[in-house]
Amino acid sequence: MKPAPFRYERPTNLAEALAVRAAEPEAKVLAGGQSLIPLMSMRLSTVPVLIDINGLEELSHITVDDSGVRFGAIVRHSALLAHDGAARVQPLIAAALQHVAHATIRNRGTSVGSIVHADASGEMPMILCLTGGSLTVASTRGRREIPAADLFVGAMETSLEPDEIAVEAFMPALPARSGIAYDEVARRHGDYALCGVGAVVTHDEEGRIEHARAGFVSVSDVPEVVDLTECFPGGELDEGSLAAAGEHALERLDPEPDIHATADYRALLARTLTARVLRAADEDARARTMQKGRA
Ligand SMILES: Cc1cc2nc3c(=O)[nH]c(=O)nc-3n(C[C@H](O)[C@H](O)[C@H](O)COP(=O)(O)OP(=O)(O)OC[C@H]3O[C@@H](n4cnc5c(N)ncnc54)[C@H](O)[C@@H]3O)c2cc1C
């Protein structure tokens, strides 16, 4: 199918893009087009004006320092995935991005576009929440930074105003003595996950678990992060505490059925993957601390 007729605007700088956005509240921003164009082509979305931001070179940056990773709104998934500095400072980014779709889609789709699209089956919205990141948005009225916790307000719905364009996302650095893991189950390589789970485990100076959090993909309407620290009394990780963490996560989540999986199957995946990634993140924390000690 073909999209309904639309007007196409290709501004060459952000100020111009924001002016068009302010004048056209029904307009949509075109980033990589990997979600928007299929929706328009299937006529699930009718867009009177398309504002193509791909000419805005000022939004093409990836900046890494000790505080974390910032990436602009036209940075492709593939560029962020290949960025060594980003992988070093916040390794969850690369761990999750390698599961996003196929290489061809990653070459065009943007990580900020994925966050704004706010599909709870997407990896990057959850990673923004799990890292405690934020999204910077701009309009002709100015700029504001939206913490991940205030961004995802409903199924594929964000707190962006109609005249705003997302310009940059920020993901804080992995804290000291911490490790990460991400894993998911999909029917075929490159498909959206039936369930995905990411974890961050932080140790105290004696190597006991001080904090443990997990983030969930494809289990609810919005990306969910659950604090699982209380499941590791005394900071010990064993089969019992891992099983407790899976159960605790499920008390907070309400896995939903769809044409791909029943609610029970999703719950089983969430429980199993939670234990798996927590164990892996705990090992990763140990390995990173040892490596740092040797350096
Ligand atoms: C076959 C297939 C498989 C896929 N599998 C996965 C997967 O496994 N995991 C996954 O996470 N994703 C998957 N995707 C989606 C892919 O990651 C997209 O790249 C992503 O969801 C959207 O990014 P985009 O740059 O293409 O955004 P677009 O399609 O251009 O835009 C998406 C939406 O966000 C809005 N938008 C985009 N950028 C901005 C901005 N800067 N400011 C304001 N609004 C903006 C648009 O107006 C639109 O509403 C898949 C896509 C396809 C086609």
Coordinates of C-alpha atoms and ligand atoms in Angstrom, one line a residue:
M1 CA 0.0 0.0 0.0
K2 CA 1.0 3.6 -0.4
P3 CA 0.7 6.4 2.2
A4 CA -2.0 9.1 1.9
P5 CA -0.7 12.3 0.3
F6 CA 1.5 14.4 2.6
R7 CA 3.6 17.6 2.4
Y8 CA 7.3 17.0 2.8
E9 CA 9.6 19.4 4.6
R10 CA 13.4 19.0 4.8
P11 CA 14.8 21.8 7.0
T12 CA 18.5 22.3 7.1
N13 CA 18.9 23.5 10.7
L14 CA 17.1 22.9 14.0
A15 CA 15.6 26.5 14.3
E16 CA 13.9 26.0 10.9
A17 CA 12.7 22.5 11.9
L18 CA 11.2 23.9 15.2
A19 CA 9.5 26.7 13.3
V20 CA 7.8 24.2 11.0
R21 CA 6.9 22.0 14.0
A22 CA 5.3 25.0 15.8
A23 CA 3.3 25.9 12.8
E24 CA 2.1 22.4 12.1
P25 CA 0.9 20.6 15.3
E26 CA -0.3 17.6 13.3
A27 CA 3.1 17.1 11.6
K28 CA 5.3 14.1 12.3
V29 CA 9.0 14.1 12.5
L30 CA 10.7 11.7 10.1
A31 CA 14.0 10.2 11.6
G32 CA 15.0 6.8 10.2
G33 CA 11.4 6.0 9.1
Q34 CA 11.7 2.4 10.1
S35 CA 8.5 2.6 12.2
L36 CA 6.8 5.6 10.8
I37 CA 6.9 4.8 7.1
P38 CA 5.4 1.3 7.5
L39 CA 2.6 2.8 9.6
M40 CA 1.9 5.4 7.0
S41 CA 2.1 2.9 4.1
M42 CA -0.4 0.7 5.9
R43 CA -2.5 3.8 6.5
L44 CA -2.5 3.1 10.2
S45 CA -1.2 6.7 10.5
T46 CA -2.1 9.6 8.3
V47 CA 0.3 12.5 8.4
P48 CA -0.4 15.8 6.7
V49 CA 3.1 17.1 7.0
L50 CA 6.4 15.2 7.3
I51 CA 9.4 17.0 8.8
D52 CA 12.5 15.2 7.7
I53 CA 15.3 15.9 10.3
N54 CA 18.0 13.9 8.5
G55 CA 19.6 17.1 7.2
L56 CA 20.2 18.4 10.7
E57 CA 23.9 17.7 11.1
E58 CA 23.8 19.4 14.6
L59 CA 21.9 16.3 15.8
S60 CA 24.5 13.7 14.5
H61 CA 26.8 13.7 17.6
I62 CA 27.8 10.9 19.9
T63 CA 29.6 12.4 23.0
V64 CA 31.1 10.3 25.7
D65 CA 32.7 11.4 29.0
D66 CA 32.8 10.0 32.6
S67 CA 29.2 11.1 33.2
G68 CA 27.8 9.0 30.4
V69 CA 26.8 8.9 26.7
R70 CA 24.9 11.6 24.7
F71 CA 23.6 10.9 21.3
G72 CA 21.8 13.2 18.8
A73 CA 18.5 12.5 17.1
I74 CA 19.9 11.4 13.8
V75 CA 22.4 8.9 15.2
R76 CA 21.6 5.5 13.7
H77 CA 21.4 2.4 15.9
S78 CA 24.4 1.0 14.0
A79 CA 26.6 4.0 14.7
L80 CA 25.9 3.9 18.4
L81 CA 26.4 0.1 18.5
A82 CA 29.8 0.5 16.8
H83 CA 30.9 3.3 19.1
D84 CA 33.7 1.9 21.4
G85 CA 33.5 4.8 23.9
A86 CA 29.8 4.4 24.4
A87 CA 30.3 0.6 24.9
R88 CA 33.0 1.3 27.5
V89 CA 31.1 3.9 29.5
Q90 CA 27.6 2.4 29.4
P91 CA 27.9 -1.2 28.1
L92 CA 24.1 -1.8 28.3
I93 CA 23.7 0.3 25.1
A94 CA 25.6 -2.2 22.9
A95 CA 24.4 -5.3 24.8
A96 CA 20.8 -4.3 23.9
L97 CA 21.3 -2.7 20.5
Q98 CA 22.7 -5.9 19.0
H99 CA 19.2 -7.3 19.5
V100 CA 17.4 -4.4 17.7
A101 CA 16.0 -5.7 14.4
H102 CA 18.4 -6.5 11.5
A103 CA 21.5 -4.8 10.3
T104 CA 19.7 -3.0 7.5
I105 CA 17.1 -1.6 9.9
R106 CA 19.8 -0.6 12.4
N107 CA 21.6 1.2 9.5
R108 CA 18.7 3.5 9.1
G109 CA 16.7 3.5 12.3
T110 CA 17.7 6.0 15.0
S111 CA 18.1 5.3 18.7
V112 CA 16.3 8.5 19.7
G113 CA 13.5 7.8 17.2
S114 CA 13.1 4.4 18.9
I115 CA 12.9 6.1 22.3
V116 CA 10.3 8.6 21.1
H117 CA 8.3 5.9 19.3
A118 CA 7.9 4.5 22.8
D119 CA 7.2 0.9 21.9
A120 CA 7.5 -1.2 25.0
S121 CA 8.7 -4.0 22.7
G122 CA 11.7 -1.8 21.8
E123 CA 15.0 -2.3 23.6
M124 CA 16.1 1.4 23.8
P125 CA 13.1 2.8 25.7
M126 CA 13.8 0.2 28.5
I127 CA 17.5 0.9 28.4
L128 CA 16.9 4.6 28.9
C129 CA 14.8 3.7 32.0
L130 CA 17.2 1.1 33.4
T131 CA 20.2 3.5 33.1
G132 CA 18.2 6.4 34.6
G133 CA 18.7 8.4 31.5
S134 CA 16.8 11.3 30.0
L135 CA 15.7 12.9 26.7
T136 CA 16.3 16.5 25.7
V137 CA 13.5 18.0 23.6
A138 CA 13.3 21.4 22.0
S139 CA 10.6 23.7 20.7
T140 CA 10.5 27.4 19.7
R141 CA 9.7 28.0 23.4
G142 CA 13.1 26.5 24.5
R143 CA 14.6 23.2 25.7
R144 CA 13.8 20.9 28.5
E145 CA 15.2 17.6 29.8
I146 CA 12.7 14.8 30.5
P147 CA 13.8 12.1 32.9
A148 CA 13.0 8.6 31.6
A149 CA 10.7 8.0 34.6
D150 CA 8.5 10.9 33.3
L151 CA 8.7 10.2 29.6
F152 CA 6.7 7.0 28.9
V153 CA 3.1 7.8 29.9
G154 CA 1.2 5.1 28.1
A155 CA 1.3 2.5 25.3
M156 CA 3.4 4.2 22.6
E157 CA 2.8 7.5 24.2
T158 CA 5.3 10.0 25.6
S159 CA 5.1 13.3 27.5
L160 CA 6.4 15.3 24.5
E161 CA 4.3 18.3 23.5
P162 CA 3.0 18.5 19.9
D163 CA 5.5 21.3 19.1
E164 CA 8.6 19.5 20.5
I165 CA 11.3 17.7 18.7
A166 CA 13.6 15.3 20.6
V167 CA 17.2 16.4 20.0
E168 CA 19.3 14.2 22.2
A169 CA 19.3 11.3 24.6
F170 CA 21.6 10.8 27.6
M171 CA 22.4 7.5 29.3
P172 CA 24.5 7.8 32.5
A173 CA 27.7 5.9 32.9
L174 CA 27.7 2.5 34.6
P175 CA 28.4 3.1 38.3
A176 CA 31.6 1.8 39.9
R177 CA 31.7 -1.9 41.0
S178 CA 28.7 -2.6 38.7
G179 CA 28.0 -5.2 36.0
I180 CA 25.3 -5.5 33.3
A181 CA 23.6 -8.2 31.2
Y182 CA 20.8 -8.2 28.6
D183 CA 19.1 -11.2 27.1
E184 CA 15.9 -11.8 25.2
V185 CA 13.8 -14.5 23.5
A186 CA 12.4 -13.8 20.0
R187 CA 10.8 -16.2 17.6
R188 CA 13.4 -15.4 14.9
H189 CA 16.6 -13.5 14.9
G190 CA 15.8 -9.8 14.4
D191 CA 12.2 -10.1 15.5
Y192 CA 10.8 -8.0 18.3
A193 CA 11.4 -9.8 21.6
L194 CA 8.6 -12.0 23.1
C195 CA 10.4 -10.9 26.3
G196 CA 13.7 -9.2 27.0
V197 CA 15.3 -8.4 30.3
G198 CA 18.3 -6.2 31.2
A199 CA 20.0 -6.1 34.6
V200 CA 22.4 -3.9 36.5
V201 CA 24.1 -5.3 39.6
T202 CA 26.3 -3.1 41.9
H203 CA 28.5 -4.6 44.6
D204 CA 29.7 -3.1 47.9
E205 CA 33.4 -3.0 48.6
E206 CA 33.3 -6.6 49.9
G207 CA 31.8 -7.9 46.7
R208 CA 28.3 -8.4 48.1
I209 CA 25.2 -7.2 46.1
E210 CA 24.4 -3.7 47.1
H211 CA 21.8 -2.9 44.4
A212 CA 20.1 -5.1 41.8
R213 CA 17.6 -3.8 39.2
A214 CA 16.1 -5.3 36.1
G215 CA 14.3 -3.7 33.1
F216 CA 11.7 -5.5 31.0
V217 CA 10.9 -5.4 27.3
S218 CA 7.6 -6.6 25.8
V219 CA 5.8 -7.5 29.1
S220 CA 3.7 -4.4 29.6
D221 CA 2.5 -1.2 27.9
V222 CA 5.4 0.9 29.1
P223 CA 9.0 -0.1 29.8
E224 CA 9.2 -1.3 33.4
V225 CA 12.2 -1.3 35.8
V226 CA 12.0 -3.3 39.1
D227 CA 14.3 -2.9 42.0
L228 CA 15.3 -6.4 43.2
T229 CA 17.8 -5.5 45.8
E230 CA 15.7 -6.9 48.7
C231 CA 15.7 -10.4 47.1
F232 CA 19.5 -10.6 48.0
P233 CA 19.6 -10.4 51.8
G234 CA 23.1 -10.1 53.0
G235 CA 24.1 -9.4 49.4
E236 CA 24.3 -13.1 48.6
L237 CA 23.3 -14.5 45.2
D238 CA 22.2 -18.2 45.0
E239 CA 19.5 -20.3 43.4
G240 CA 17.0 -19.2 46.1
S241 CA 17.6 -15.5 45.8
L242 CA 17.5 -15.7 42.0
A243 CA 14.2 -17.5 42.1
A244 CA 12.9 -14.9 44.6
A245 CA 14.0 -12.1 42.2
G246 CA 12.0 -13.7 39.4
E247 CA 8.9 -14.0 41.6
H248 CA 9.3 -10.4 42.9
A249 CA 9.6 -9.0 39.4
L250 CA 6.4 -10.8 38.4
E251 CA 4.5 -9.3 41.3
R252 CA 5.3 -5.9 39.9
L253 CA 4.6 -6.8 36.2
D254 CA 1.5 -8.0 34.6
P255 CA 2.6 -9.8 31.5
E256 CA -0.1 -9.5 28.8
P257 CA -1.0 -12.1 26.1
D258 CA -1.0 -11.3 22.4
I259 CA -0.9 -13.2 19.1
H260 CA 2.7 -14.2 19.8
A261 CA 2.6 -15.5 23.3
T262 CA 0.2 -16.3 26.2
A263 CA 0.5 -14.3 29.4
D264 CA 1.7 -17.5 31.2
Y265 CA 4.5 -18.1 28.6
R266 CA 5.6 -14.4 29.0
A267 CA 5.6 -14.8 32.8
L268 CA 7.8 -17.9 32.4
L269 CA 10.2 -16.1 30.1
A270 CA 10.4 -13.1 32.4
R271 CA 11.1 -15.3 35.4
T272 CA 13.8 -17.3 33.6
L273 CA 15.5 -14.4 31.9
T274 CA 15.5 -12.4 35.2
A275 CA 17.5 -15.1 37.0
R276 CA 19.8 -15.5 34.0
V277 CA 20.7 -11.8 33.5
L278 CA 21.1 -11.2 37.2
R279 CA 23.6 -14.0 37.5
A280 CA 25.4 -12.7 34.4
A281 CA 25.4 -9.1 35.7
D282 CA 26.8 -10.3 39.0
E283 CA 29.6 -12.1 37.2
D284 CA 30.2 -9.1 35.0
A285 CA 30.5 -6.8 38.1
R286 CA 33.1 -9.1 39.6
A287 CA 35.0 -9.3 36.3
R288 CA 35.0 -5.5 35.8
T289 CA 36.1 -4.9 39.4
M290 CA 39.0 -7.3 39.0
Q291 CA 40.0 -5.8 35.7
K292 CA 40.0 -2.3 37.2
G293 CA 42.1 -3.6 40.2
R294 CA 44.7 -4.9 37.8
A295 CA 44.8 -1.7 35.7
Ligands
LIG1 C1 11.1 -5.4 10.5 C2 11.4 -4.4 11.6 C3 11.9 -5.0 12.8 C4 12.2 -4.2 13.9 N1 12.6 -4.8 15.1 C5 12.9 -4.0 16.1 C6 13.4 -4.6 17.3 O1 13.6 -5.8 17.5 N2 13.6 -3.7 18.4 C7 13.4 -2.4 18.3 O2 13.6 -1.7 19.3 N3 13.0 -1.8 17.2 C8 12.7 -2.6 16.1 N4 12.3 -2.0 14.9 C9 12.1 -0.5 14.9 C10 13.4 0.3 14.7 O3 14.2 0.2 15.8 C11 13.1 1.7 14.4 O4 14.3 2.3 14.0 C12 12.7 2.6 15.6 O5 11.6 2.1 16.3 C13 12.2 4.0 15.2 O6 13.3 4.7 14.8 P1 13.3 5.6 13.5 O7 14.5 6.4 13.5 O8 13.2 4.7 12.3 O9 12.0 6.5 13.7 P2 10.8 6.9 12.7 O10 10.2 5.7 12.1 O11 11.3 7.9 11.7 O12 9.8 7.6 13.7 C14 9.1 6.8 14.7 C15 8.2 7.7 15.5 O13 9.0 8.6 16.4 C16 8.8 10.0 16.0 N5 10.1 10.6 16.0 C17 11.3 10.1 15.6 N6 12.3 10.9 15.9 C18 11.8 11.9 16.5 C19 12.3 13.1 17.1 N7 13.7 13.3 17.1 N8 11.5 14.0 17.7 C20 10.2 13.8 17.8 N9 9.6 12.7 17.3 C21 10.4 11.8 16.6 C22 8.2 9.9 14.6 O14 7.5 11.1 14.3 C23 7.4 8.7 14.6 O15 6.2 8.9 15.3 C24 12.0 -2.8 13.8 C25 11.6 -2.2 12.6 C26 11.3 -3.0 11.5 C27 10.8 -2.4 10.2

